[in-house]
Amino acid sequence: MMPDANSSGKGKNLMKVIKIGGGCLNGQKTIARIVDLIEQRAKGHIVVVSALNGITDALIEGMQQALADETAIAGIMSRIKAKHTNVARHLIVSRQALNDFNKDLSKSMFKLERLFYGLNFTREITPRLADVISSYGERLCAQLLTRVLRSRKVNAVCRMPHHMGMVTDGKFNDATANLPRTEKNLARHIPPLLDAQTVLFIPGFFGVSESGDITTFGRGGSDYSAAVVAATTGAESLEIWKDVDGFMSADPRLEPEAELISALSYEEAAELAYFGAKILHARCVEPARTRKLTIAIKNTLHPEADGSLISANAPKSPRTVKSVAHDTDIAVVKVHASGVGARPGILAQVATAVAGVGVNIRSVITSQTCISLLISRKDVAASRSALVAMAPRPYRRIEVRDDVALIAIVGDGLLKRAGIAAQCFAAVAACNVNVEMISFGPSRAALYFLTKGKDLQKAISAIHSRFFSSPRCLPPGVGGP
Ligand code: ASP
Ligand code: MG
């Protein structure tokens, strides 16, 4: 059961922050169900929302279209508008609230249109403009849901992050919240707004820099927003409402026997978020951990189910390994050079060149003769050209591997417990899958390695059965976990 919103304990803040993902905000029927849930469970709480499904993509693609062709702007605007008016027409049940929403919408559309024209006129998508434009999906969604709830006679209010002082470090598209400043500002704004009967909507995904610029937290960043709001308002917990049950012991599309993980530590959740399990934004754990805030993943299709609970005192699993995650969006750029370990500065030079073209290096593995950079596949071309352009070249040869997949086994205490790695690799070897590269040690809770992409399914299922169920292809003589 979710805790009752209104059973306010004396002196104790039972306020929750609930985050509603864009995946749930898809189609009138689904949205209507979410609105029912909000009405039943969110009074007295803060609801941080994502954009309606597909809107952020439409805004981001819209920028490219608007840059190339001014006449595309009218179409982009009307598609975004139609998505919201369709939902509004069906779900806002009073004429007054519908009129109010239409006024909100016209104002926002007017501003958004000017931003698109500005972009076309200046022939440039600056990071500043890109962040403002992409923040509109969340703004519109929060306004829409506020009007829907009001039309049902629920006391709903909406406040924008930049009006409340959700302060960031100003880094466009990858901002970090300034927690102490935000805490101070929210302490002034929120308590007067929120009583036991009120639902307070806040758009996720962005905050505002000291100098007043809208700055987003990167794609999927509404989870992070919600964690920031929860951490800085002293909320009792953070609930992330999604359309899945929570973290699983493997991707159920690859492993039919995957089980729900009911309790995780912050470190386990962060590793799993990072390694491809698209349940949570990887940085969402940071603010939660600093305040020992419990995060509950809840499925809106089964709201009574417990989901996955992430907390400071997650019970240790007797199995040690909690999940086998994977990521297929991975490529390796191998930079061959002699004596890597003995040449000061070479790693920094190579990493600086690649990072300098905006590529996020996801991991680095080095040996005496080679630096292997793990990056997203979309970044291969840019990384290669950045390295080729280095003068003088500090390396002999570059090699790119994009036929690989990354597998991670995650669980607290992995590093300390003898034999876990051996069991994992024995299971993989028993299925005749070759392990290409291993990294073990940087995190206390994860071991990761690469295999050929075509071997992914085989390897996942071998490891999963090794740690979670009856072994399927285990070599003789390897004991149980
Ligand atoms: N709407 C933004 C995105 O799609 C943020 C979010 O949904 O968390 O990336
Ligand atoms: Mg989204």
Short mmCIF file of C-alpha atoms and ligand atoms in Angstrom, two decimals:
data_model
loop_
_atom_site.label_atom_id
_atom_site.label_comp_id
_atom_site.label_asym_id
_atom_site.label_seq_id
_atom_site.Cartn_x
_atom_site.Cartn_y
_atom_site.Cartn_z
CA MET A 1 0.00 0.00 0.00
CA MET A 2 1.11 3.53 -0.64
CA PRO A 3 1.10 5.62 2.53
CA ASP A 4 -2.04 7.68 2.93
CA ALA A 5 -1.44 11.21 1.76
CA ASN A 6 -3.54 12.87 4.40
CA SER A 7 -2.75 11.01 7.56
CA SER A 8 -0.35 13.77 8.46
CA GLY A 9 1.68 12.70 11.47
CA LYS A 10 2.20 15.45 14.02
CA GLY A 11 5.42 17.31 13.41
CA LYS A 12 6.54 14.83 10.76
CA ASN A 13 6.52 15.78 7.12
CA LEU A 14 4.57 13.09 5.32
CA MET A 15 4.62 14.97 2.07
CA LYS A 16 5.67 12.95 -0.94
CA VAL A 17 6.97 13.92 -4.32
CA ILE A 18 5.44 11.92 -7.13
CA LYS A 19 7.02 11.88 -10.56
CA ILE A 20 4.90 10.96 -13.56
CA GLY A 21 6.80 9.79 -16.60
CA GLY A 22 6.08 10.68 -20.20
CA GLY A 23 5.66 6.97 -20.98
CA CYS A 24 2.49 6.98 -18.83
CA LEU A 25 1.17 10.18 -20.37
CA ASN A 26 0.24 8.61 -23.64
CA GLY A 27 -3.31 8.69 -25.02
CA GLN A 28 -6.53 9.91 -23.42
CA LYS A 29 -7.48 6.66 -21.72
CA THR A 30 -4.12 6.22 -20.05
CA ILE A 31 -3.97 9.86 -19.03
CA ALA A 32 -7.50 9.62 -17.62
CA ARG A 33 -6.39 6.73 -15.43
CA ILE A 34 -3.35 8.67 -14.22
CA VAL A 35 -5.60 11.61 -13.39
CA ASP A 36 -7.82 9.27 -11.32
CA LEU A 37 -4.73 8.13 -9.44
CA ILE A 38 -3.60 11.68 -8.85
CA GLU A 39 -7.04 12.53 -7.49
CA GLN A 40 -6.98 9.55 -5.15
CA ARG A 41 -3.38 9.66 -4.03
CA ALA A 42 -1.70 13.00 -4.63
CA LYS A 43 -3.59 15.47 -2.46
CA GLY A 44 -1.17 17.13 -0.09
CA HIS A 45 1.74 16.12 -2.31
CA ILE A 46 3.89 17.52 -5.09
CA VAL A 47 3.59 16.06 -8.58
CA VAL A 48 6.53 16.54 -10.94
CA VAL A 49 5.57 15.79 -14.55
CA SER A 50 7.32 14.91 -17.78
CA ALA A 51 6.06 16.10 -21.12
CA LEU A 52 3.24 14.20 -22.83
CA ASN A 53 4.63 11.24 -24.71
CA GLY A 54 6.52 12.30 -27.84
CA ILE A 55 6.37 16.05 -27.21
CA THR A 56 10.01 16.53 -26.22
CA ASP A 57 11.07 14.65 -29.35
CA ALA A 58 8.71 16.80 -31.42
CA LEU A 59 10.26 19.95 -29.95
CA ILE A 60 13.82 18.78 -30.53
CA GLU A 61 13.15 17.56 -34.07
CA GLY A 62 11.12 20.73 -34.63
CA MET A 63 14.24 22.81 -34.03
CA GLN A 64 16.07 21.11 -36.90
CA GLN A 65 13.05 21.46 -39.18
CA ALA A 66 12.58 25.11 -38.26
CA LEU A 67 16.25 25.79 -38.89
CA ALA A 68 16.06 24.32 -42.37
CA ASP A 69 12.71 25.74 -43.40
CA GLU A 70 10.65 28.56 -41.99
CA THR A 71 7.45 27.24 -43.53
CA ALA A 72 7.75 24.09 -41.40
CA ILE A 73 7.06 26.07 -38.22
CA ALA A 74 3.28 26.32 -38.64
CA GLY A 75 3.04 22.52 -38.92
CA ILE A 76 5.25 21.89 -35.90
CA MET A 77 3.15 24.27 -33.83
CA SER A 78 -0.15 22.79 -34.85
CA ARG A 79 0.97 19.21 -34.14
CA ILE A 80 2.13 20.15 -30.63
CA LYS A 81 -1.03 22.13 -30.01
CA ALA A 82 -3.31 19.36 -31.27
CA LYS A 83 -1.78 16.78 -28.91
CA HIS A 84 -2.67 18.96 -25.94
CA THR A 85 -6.08 20.16 -27.10
CA ASN A 86 -7.18 16.59 -27.80
CA VAL A 87 -6.43 15.57 -24.25
CA ALA A 88 -7.91 18.79 -22.88
CA ARG A 89 -11.17 18.38 -24.79
CA HIS A 90 -11.69 14.90 -23.40
CA LEU A 91 -10.45 15.30 -19.87
CA ILE A 92 -11.26 18.83 -18.80
CA VAL A 93 -14.85 18.46 -17.71
CA SER A 94 -15.83 22.05 -17.03
CA ARG A 95 -16.18 24.84 -19.57
CA GLN A 96 -14.43 27.34 -17.31
CA ALA A 97 -11.37 25.13 -16.84
CA LEU A 98 -11.24 24.39 -20.56
CA ASN A 99 -11.32 28.10 -21.36
CA ASP A 100 -8.58 28.70 -18.82
CA PHE A 101 -6.45 25.98 -20.33
CA ASN A 102 -6.95 27.33 -23.84
CA LYS A 103 -5.73 30.70 -22.61
CA ASP A 104 -2.62 29.11 -21.03
CA LEU A 105 -2.02 27.18 -24.21
CA SER A 106 -2.33 30.18 -26.52
CA LYS A 107 0.12 32.16 -24.42
CA SER A 108 2.67 29.36 -24.42
CA MET A 109 2.19 28.64 -28.12
CA PHE A 110 2.71 32.30 -28.93
CA LYS A 111 6.05 32.34 -27.10
CA LEU A 112 7.15 29.02 -28.51
CA GLU A 113 6.38 30.11 -32.04
CA ARG A 114 8.50 33.23 -31.60
CA LEU A 115 11.37 31.09 -30.37
CA PHE A 116 11.15 28.87 -33.46
CA TYR A 117 11.10 31.90 -35.77
CA GLY A 118 14.02 33.41 -33.87
CA LEU A 119 15.99 30.26 -34.42
CA ASN A 120 15.24 30.28 -38.13
CA PHE A 121 16.10 33.96 -38.40
CA THR A 122 19.43 33.71 -36.60
CA ARG A 123 20.23 30.45 -38.44
CA GLU A 124 21.52 28.91 -35.27
CA ILE A 125 20.31 26.55 -32.56
CA THR A 126 22.22 27.86 -29.58
CA PRO A 127 22.35 25.69 -26.45
CA ARG A 128 20.45 28.44 -24.66
CA LEU A 129 17.61 28.45 -27.16
CA ALA A 130 17.54 24.66 -27.39
CA ASP A 131 17.02 24.38 -23.64
CA VAL A 132 14.21 26.95 -23.56
CA ILE A 133 12.39 25.32 -26.46
CA SER A 134 12.73 21.78 -25.17
CA SER A 135 11.39 22.80 -21.75
CA TYR A 136 7.96 23.60 -23.20
CA GLY A 137 6.71 20.02 -23.16
CA GLU A 138 6.82 19.84 -19.37
CA ARG A 139 5.35 23.31 -18.96
CA LEU A 140 2.36 22.50 -21.15
CA CYS A 141 1.79 19.15 -19.49
CA ALA A 142 1.80 20.61 -15.97
CA GLN A 143 -0.67 23.30 -17.02
CA LEU A 144 -2.90 20.75 -18.70
CA LEU A 145 -3.04 18.39 -15.73
CA THR A 146 -3.67 21.28 -13.36
CA ARG A 147 -6.74 22.31 -15.37
CA VAL A 148 -7.97 18.73 -15.63
CA LEU A 149 -7.82 18.33 -11.84
CA ARG A 150 -9.44 21.71 -11.26
CA SER A 151 -12.31 20.79 -13.54
CA ARG A 152 -12.86 17.83 -11.18
CA LYS A 153 -13.02 20.27 -8.28
CA VAL A 154 -9.65 19.27 -6.92
CA ASN A 155 -7.58 22.09 -5.56
CA ALA A 156 -4.67 22.00 -8.01
CA VAL A 157 -1.93 24.57 -8.50
CA CYS A 158 0.99 24.74 -10.87
CA ARG A 159 4.32 26.50 -10.34
CA MET A 160 7.19 26.81 -12.76
CA PRO A 161 10.70 25.84 -11.56
CA HIS A 162 12.15 29.17 -12.72
CA HIS A 163 9.53 31.12 -10.81
CA MET A 164 10.28 29.25 -7.59
CA GLY A 165 14.05 29.45 -7.86
CA MET A 166 15.06 25.91 -8.71
CA VAL A 167 18.63 27.03 -9.25
CA THR A 168 21.12 25.20 -11.47
CA ASP A 169 24.80 25.52 -12.33
CA GLY A 170 23.85 26.93 -15.75
CA LYS A 171 25.20 24.07 -17.84
CA PHE A 172 22.86 23.77 -20.81
CA ASN A 173 21.40 20.34 -21.52
CA ASP A 174 23.27 18.82 -18.59
CA ALA A 175 22.57 21.05 -15.65
CA THR A 176 23.04 20.15 -12.00
CA ALA A 177 20.82 21.66 -9.34
CA ASN A 178 22.27 23.85 -6.64
CA LEU A 179 20.66 22.06 -3.71
CA PRO A 180 21.30 24.60 -0.92
CA ARG A 181 20.04 27.52 -3.02
CA THR A 182 17.06 25.57 -4.27
CA GLU A 183 16.23 24.45 -0.76
CA LYS A 184 16.16 28.01 0.50
CA ASN A 185 13.98 29.19 -2.37
CA LEU A 186 11.51 26.32 -2.23
CA ALA A 187 11.16 26.76 1.51
CA ARG A 188 9.72 30.20 0.79
CA HIS A 189 7.45 29.17 -2.07
CA ILE A 190 6.05 25.75 -1.34
CA PRO A 191 4.65 25.67 2.21
CA PRO A 192 2.15 28.49 1.57
CA LEU A 193 0.86 26.63 -1.51
CA LEU A 194 0.50 23.13 -0.17
CA ASP A 195 -2.15 21.93 2.24
CA ALA A 196 -3.63 18.50 2.71
CA GLN A 197 -6.21 19.03 -0.05
CA THR A 198 -3.95 20.57 -2.68
CA VAL A 199 -2.02 18.96 -5.50
CA LEU A 200 1.00 21.01 -6.51
CA PHE A 201 2.20 20.42 -10.08
CA ILE A 202 5.75 21.31 -11.07
CA PRO A 203 7.13 20.69 -14.57
CA GLY A 204 10.20 18.47 -14.50
CA PHE A 205 13.30 18.49 -16.71
CA PHE A 206 14.59 22.03 -16.16
CA GLY A 207 15.62 24.68 -13.71
CA VAL A 208 17.07 28.15 -13.99
CA SER A 209 20.66 29.39 -13.81
CA GLU A 210 21.83 32.18 -11.52
CA SER A 211 21.70 34.47 -14.53
CA GLY A 212 18.12 33.54 -15.37
CA ASP A 213 18.64 31.01 -18.18
CA ILE A 214 16.40 27.98 -18.50
CA THR A 215 18.69 24.95 -18.22
CA THR A 216 17.59 21.36 -18.72
CA PHE A 217 18.92 18.32 -16.88
CA GLY A 218 19.45 16.27 -20.06
CA ARG A 219 17.10 13.77 -21.70
CA GLY A 220 15.02 11.88 -19.18
CA GLY A 221 15.90 14.52 -16.59
CA SER A 222 12.47 14.81 -14.97
CA ASP A 223 13.41 11.99 -12.58
CA TYR A 224 16.33 14.11 -11.48
CA SER A 225 14.06 17.17 -11.09
CA ALA A 226 11.72 15.19 -8.90
CA ALA A 227 14.62 13.95 -6.76
CA VAL A 228 15.84 17.53 -6.39
CA VAL A 229 12.38 18.73 -5.35
CA ALA A 230 12.02 15.84 -2.90
CA ALA A 231 15.48 16.31 -1.41
CA THR A 232 15.12 20.07 -1.02
CA THR A 233 11.61 20.08 0.44
CA GLY A 234 12.28 17.42 3.06
CA ALA A 235 9.73 15.09 1.46
CA GLU A 236 9.14 11.78 3.16
CA SER A 237 9.68 9.84 -0.06
CA LEU A 238 9.90 10.05 -3.81
CA GLU A 239 7.59 7.91 -5.93
CA ILE A 240 8.38 7.45 -9.58
CA TRP A 241 5.21 6.46 -11.43
CA LYS A 242 5.93 4.43 -14.52
CA ASP A 243 4.34 1.82 -16.73
CA VAL A 244 6.62 -0.98 -15.51
CA ASP A 245 6.88 -2.64 -12.10
CA GLY A 246 10.42 -1.56 -11.32
CA PHE A 247 13.97 -2.82 -11.64
CA MET A 248 14.24 -6.40 -12.86
CA SER A 249 16.93 -9.03 -12.48
CA ALA A 250 17.39 -8.82 -16.28
CA ASP A 251 15.61 -7.27 -19.24
CA PRO A 252 12.44 -9.40 -19.47
CA ARG A 253 12.51 -9.12 -23.27
CA LEU A 254 15.76 -11.08 -23.26
CA GLU A 255 15.22 -13.22 -20.18
CA PRO A 256 11.70 -14.54 -19.62
CA GLU A 257 12.55 -15.64 -16.09
CA ALA A 258 13.55 -12.14 -14.99
CA GLU A 259 12.20 -11.24 -11.55
CA LEU A 260 11.32 -7.94 -9.94
CA ILE A 261 13.98 -6.60 -7.54
CA SER A 262 12.03 -5.38 -4.55
CA ALA A 263 14.82 -3.58 -2.67
CA LEU A 264 17.99 -1.90 -3.89
CA SER A 265 20.69 0.32 -2.45
CA TYR A 266 21.46 3.72 -4.00
CA GLU A 267 24.64 2.37 -5.50
CA GLU A 268 22.89 -0.59 -7.10
CA ALA A 269 20.17 1.65 -8.52
CA ALA A 270 22.73 4.11 -9.87
CA GLU A 271 24.74 1.33 -11.56
CA LEU A 272 21.60 -0.20 -13.06
CA ALA A 273 20.33 3.16 -14.27
CA TYR A 274 23.70 3.77 -15.86
CA PHE A 275 23.94 0.36 -17.50
CA GLY A 276 20.98 0.46 -19.76
CA ALA A 277 18.03 -0.42 -17.51
CA LYS A 278 15.92 2.52 -18.63
CA ILE A 279 13.96 2.69 -15.39
CA LEU A 280 15.49 5.74 -13.81
CA HIS A 281 17.65 8.67 -14.86
CA ALA A 282 21.17 7.80 -13.72
CA ARG A 283 21.63 11.03 -11.76
CA CYS A 284 18.33 10.81 -9.90
CA VAL A 285 20.04 8.91 -7.12
CA GLU A 286 22.51 11.73 -6.27
CA PRO A 287 20.16 14.15 -4.49
CA ALA A 288 18.20 11.28 -2.94
CA ARG A 289 21.30 9.72 -1.45
CA THR A 290 22.47 12.95 0.16
CA ARG A 291 19.19 13.15 2.11
CA LYS A 292 18.68 9.39 2.62
CA LEU A 293 15.41 9.71 0.76
CA THR A 294 13.57 6.53 -0.19
CA ILE A 295 12.69 6.19 -3.88
CA ALA A 296 9.80 3.90 -4.79
CA ILE A 297 9.22 2.83 -8.38
CA LYS A 298 5.47 2.33 -8.84
CA ASN A 299 3.57 0.86 -11.75
CA THR A 300 0.49 2.95 -12.56
CA LEU A 301 -1.09 -0.20 -13.98
CA HIS A 302 -0.74 -1.95 -10.59
CA PRO A 303 -0.68 0.92 -8.10
CA GLU A 304 -1.10 -1.40 -5.11
CA ALA A 305 1.98 -3.44 -5.96
CA ASP A 306 5.13 -2.72 -3.99
CA GLY A 307 7.41 -2.06 -6.95
CA SER A 308 11.12 -1.49 -6.33
CA LEU A 309 12.27 0.38 -3.25
CA ILE A 310 15.62 2.19 -3.29
CA SER A 311 16.88 3.21 0.12
CA ALA A 312 19.86 3.62 2.41
CA ASN A 313 19.06 0.41 4.24
CA ALA A 314 18.14 -2.03 1.50
CA PRO A 315 18.52 -5.56 2.86
CA LYS A 316 21.50 -7.41 1.45
CA SER A 317 20.44 -10.04 -0.99
CA PRO A 318 21.69 -13.53 -0.08
CA ARG A 319 22.57 -13.85 -3.73
CA THR A 320 24.88 -10.81 -3.88
CA VAL A 321 24.08 -10.38 -7.56
CA LYS A 322 20.78 -8.55 -8.00
CA SER A 323 20.67 -7.95 -11.71
CA VAL A 324 22.28 -8.64 -15.06
CA ALA A 325 21.95 -5.47 -17.09
CA HIS A 326 23.06 -4.80 -20.62
CA ASP A 327 23.51 -2.00 -23.09
CA THR A 328 23.72 -2.40 -26.85
CA ASP A 329 24.38 1.26 -27.51
CA ILE A 330 28.08 0.87 -26.98
CA ALA A 331 31.16 1.09 -29.16
CA VAL A 332 34.84 0.87 -28.33
CA VAL A 333 37.45 3.17 -29.79
CA LYS A 334 40.81 1.51 -29.29
CA VAL A 335 43.74 3.87 -29.36
CA HIS A 336 46.90 1.80 -29.84
CA ALA A 337 50.11 3.31 -28.54
CA SER A 338 53.19 1.82 -26.95
CA GLY A 339 53.93 2.16 -23.28
CA VAL A 340 50.62 3.78 -22.38
CA GLY A 341 51.19 3.17 -18.70
CA ALA A 342 54.60 4.82 -18.74
CA ARG A 343 53.72 7.98 -20.71
CA PRO A 344 52.35 10.70 -18.49
CA GLY A 345 49.52 12.70 -19.99
CA ILE A 346 48.58 10.47 -22.91
CA LEU A 347 45.29 9.39 -21.39
CA ALA A 348 44.36 12.99 -20.66
CA GLN A 349 45.28 14.11 -24.19
CA VAL A 350 43.17 11.42 -25.81
CA ALA A 351 40.22 11.94 -23.48
CA THR A 352 40.38 15.72 -23.86
CA ALA A 353 40.34 15.47 -27.65
CA VAL A 354 37.24 13.27 -27.60
CA ALA A 355 35.43 15.16 -24.87
CA GLY A 356 36.25 18.39 -26.72
CA VAL A 357 33.78 17.49 -29.49
CA GLY A 358 31.03 16.95 -26.95
CA VAL A 359 31.31 13.17 -26.70
CA ASN A 360 30.53 11.59 -23.36
CA ILE A 361 33.14 8.93 -22.59
CA ARG A 362 31.23 6.28 -20.71
CA SER A 363 34.22 4.36 -19.51
CA VAL A 364 37.92 3.87 -20.16
CA ILE A 365 39.93 0.66 -19.97
CA THR A 366 43.68 0.85 -20.44
CA SER A 367 46.57 -1.55 -20.90
CA GLN A 368 50.26 -0.96 -21.69
CA THR A 369 49.55 -0.84 -25.41
CA CYS A 370 46.02 0.39 -25.75
CA ILE A 371 43.48 2.89 -24.42
CA SER A 372 39.93 1.70 -24.97
CA LEU A 373 37.25 4.36 -24.82
CA LEU A 374 33.69 3.14 -24.37
CA ILE A 375 31.25 5.50 -26.02
CA SER A 376 27.75 5.58 -27.44
CA ARG A 377 27.50 4.36 -31.06
CA LYS A 378 26.23 7.69 -32.31
CA ASP A 379 29.51 9.27 -31.17
CA VAL A 380 31.87 7.02 -33.15
CA ALA A 381 32.34 9.32 -36.15
CA ALA A 382 32.93 12.44 -34.06
CA SER A 383 35.39 10.66 -31.78
CA ARG A 384 37.33 9.22 -34.66
CA SER A 385 37.69 12.61 -36.39
CA ALA A 386 38.70 14.27 -33.13
CA LEU A 387 41.47 11.70 -32.67
CA VAL A 388 42.62 11.89 -36.29
CA ALA A 389 42.85 15.67 -36.01
CA MET A 390 45.26 15.51 -33.07
CA ALA A 391 48.65 16.98 -33.90
CA PRO A 392 51.07 15.48 -33.15
CA ARG A 393 49.33 12.13 -32.85
CA PRO A 394 50.26 10.47 -29.60
CA TYR A 395 49.21 7.04 -30.88
CA ARG A 396 50.01 4.56 -33.62
CA ARG A 397 46.61 3.40 -34.79
CA ILE A 398 42.90 3.69 -34.05
CA GLU A 399 40.48 0.79 -34.24
CA VAL A 400 36.71 1.00 -33.79
CA ARG A 401 34.56 -1.89 -32.60
CA ASP A 402 30.84 -1.39 -32.89
CA ASP A 403 29.78 -5.02 -32.94
CA VAL A 404 29.90 -5.30 -29.16
CA ALA A 405 27.42 -5.24 -26.28
CA LEU A 406 28.05 -4.39 -22.67
CA ILE A 407 26.90 -6.64 -19.86
CA ALA A 408 26.98 -5.65 -16.21
CA ILE A 409 26.31 -7.71 -13.13
CA VAL A 410 25.21 -5.50 -10.31
CA GLY A 411 24.94 -6.05 -6.58
CA ASP A 412 26.40 -4.54 -3.42
CA GLY A 413 29.40 -6.42 -2.14
CA LEU A 414 30.29 -7.93 -5.52
CA LEU A 415 33.82 -6.76 -5.18
CA LYS A 416 34.33 -8.26 -1.76
CA ARG A 417 32.79 -11.63 -2.26
CA ALA A 418 35.16 -14.21 -3.58
CA GLY A 419 34.15 -16.19 -6.59
CA ILE A 420 31.38 -14.02 -8.05
CA ALA A 421 33.40 -12.99 -11.09
CA ALA A 422 34.57 -16.55 -11.60
CA GLN A 423 31.01 -17.84 -11.54
CA CYS A 424 29.88 -15.18 -13.98
CA PHE A 425 32.64 -15.89 -16.49
CA ALA A 426 32.36 -19.64 -16.06
CA ALA A 427 28.68 -19.39 -17.00
CA VAL A 428 29.52 -17.29 -20.05
CA ALA A 429 32.34 -19.61 -21.11
CA ALA A 430 30.10 -22.65 -20.75
CA CYS A 431 27.90 -21.17 -23.46
CA ASN A 432 30.89 -20.64 -25.72
CA VAL A 433 30.68 -16.90 -25.55
CA ASN A 434 33.93 -14.99 -25.64
CA VAL A 435 34.49 -12.15 -23.18
CA GLU A 436 36.25 -9.31 -24.97
CA MET A 437 37.09 -6.82 -22.27
CA ILE A 438 36.49 -6.64 -18.53
CA SER A 439 36.28 -3.83 -16.02
CA PHE A 440 36.05 -4.74 -12.38
CA GLY A 441 36.82 -2.45 -9.50
CA PRO A 442 35.70 1.11 -10.26
CA SER A 443 32.40 0.45 -8.53
CA ARG A 444 31.85 -1.66 -5.44
CA ALA A 445 28.53 -2.76 -6.91
CA ALA A 446 29.20 -3.59 -10.55
CA LEU A 447 31.37 -5.69 -12.78
CA TYR A 448 31.07 -5.12 -16.48
CA PHE A 449 32.41 -6.65 -19.63
CA LEU A 450 31.93 -6.73 -23.37
CA THR A 451 30.91 -9.55 -25.63
CA LYS A 452 30.01 -9.66 -29.31
CA GLY A 453 26.55 -8.21 -29.85
CA LYS A 454 25.32 -11.43 -31.40
CA ASP A 455 26.17 -13.34 -28.21
CA LEU A 456 24.25 -11.01 -25.91
CA GLN A 457 21.12 -13.04 -25.38
CA LYS A 458 23.05 -16.27 -24.79
CA ALA A 459 25.34 -14.63 -22.27
CA ILE A 460 22.53 -12.88 -20.36
CA SER A 461 20.54 -16.02 -20.05
CA ALA A 462 23.57 -18.07 -18.95
CA ILE A 463 24.46 -15.56 -16.24
CA HIS A 464 20.87 -15.14 -15.14
CA SER A 465 20.32 -18.82 -14.72
CA ARG A 466 23.65 -19.11 -12.94
CA PHE A 467 22.68 -16.58 -10.29
CA PHE A 468 18.91 -16.75 -10.20
CA SER A 469 17.56 -20.14 -11.10
CA SER A 470 18.46 -23.64 -12.02
CA PRO A 471 21.61 -23.67 -14.10
CA ARG A 472 21.14 -24.28 -17.80
CA CYS A 473 24.62 -24.56 -19.14
CA LEU A 474 27.03 -24.82 -16.28
CA PRO A 475 30.38 -26.56 -16.43
CA PRO A 476 30.80 -29.42 -14.02
CA GLY A 477 32.42 -28.54 -10.71
CA VAL A 478 31.23 -24.91 -10.36
CA GLY A 479 29.32 -24.49 -7.12
CA GLY A 480 26.17 -22.50 -6.36
CA PRO A 481 26.16 -18.77 -5.61
N1 ASP B 1 10.65 15.11 -21.46
C1 ASP B 1 12.06 14.98 -21.24
C2 ASP B 1 12.61 13.89 -22.13
O1 ASP B 1 11.86 13.26 -22.84
C3 ASP B 1 12.39 14.73 -19.82
C4 ASP B 1 11.76 13.50 -19.21
O2 ASP B 1 10.83 12.94 -19.75
O3 ASP B 1 12.22 13.08 -18.17
O4 ASP B 1 13.77 13.67 -22.16
MG MG B 2 9.99 12.22 -21.65
#
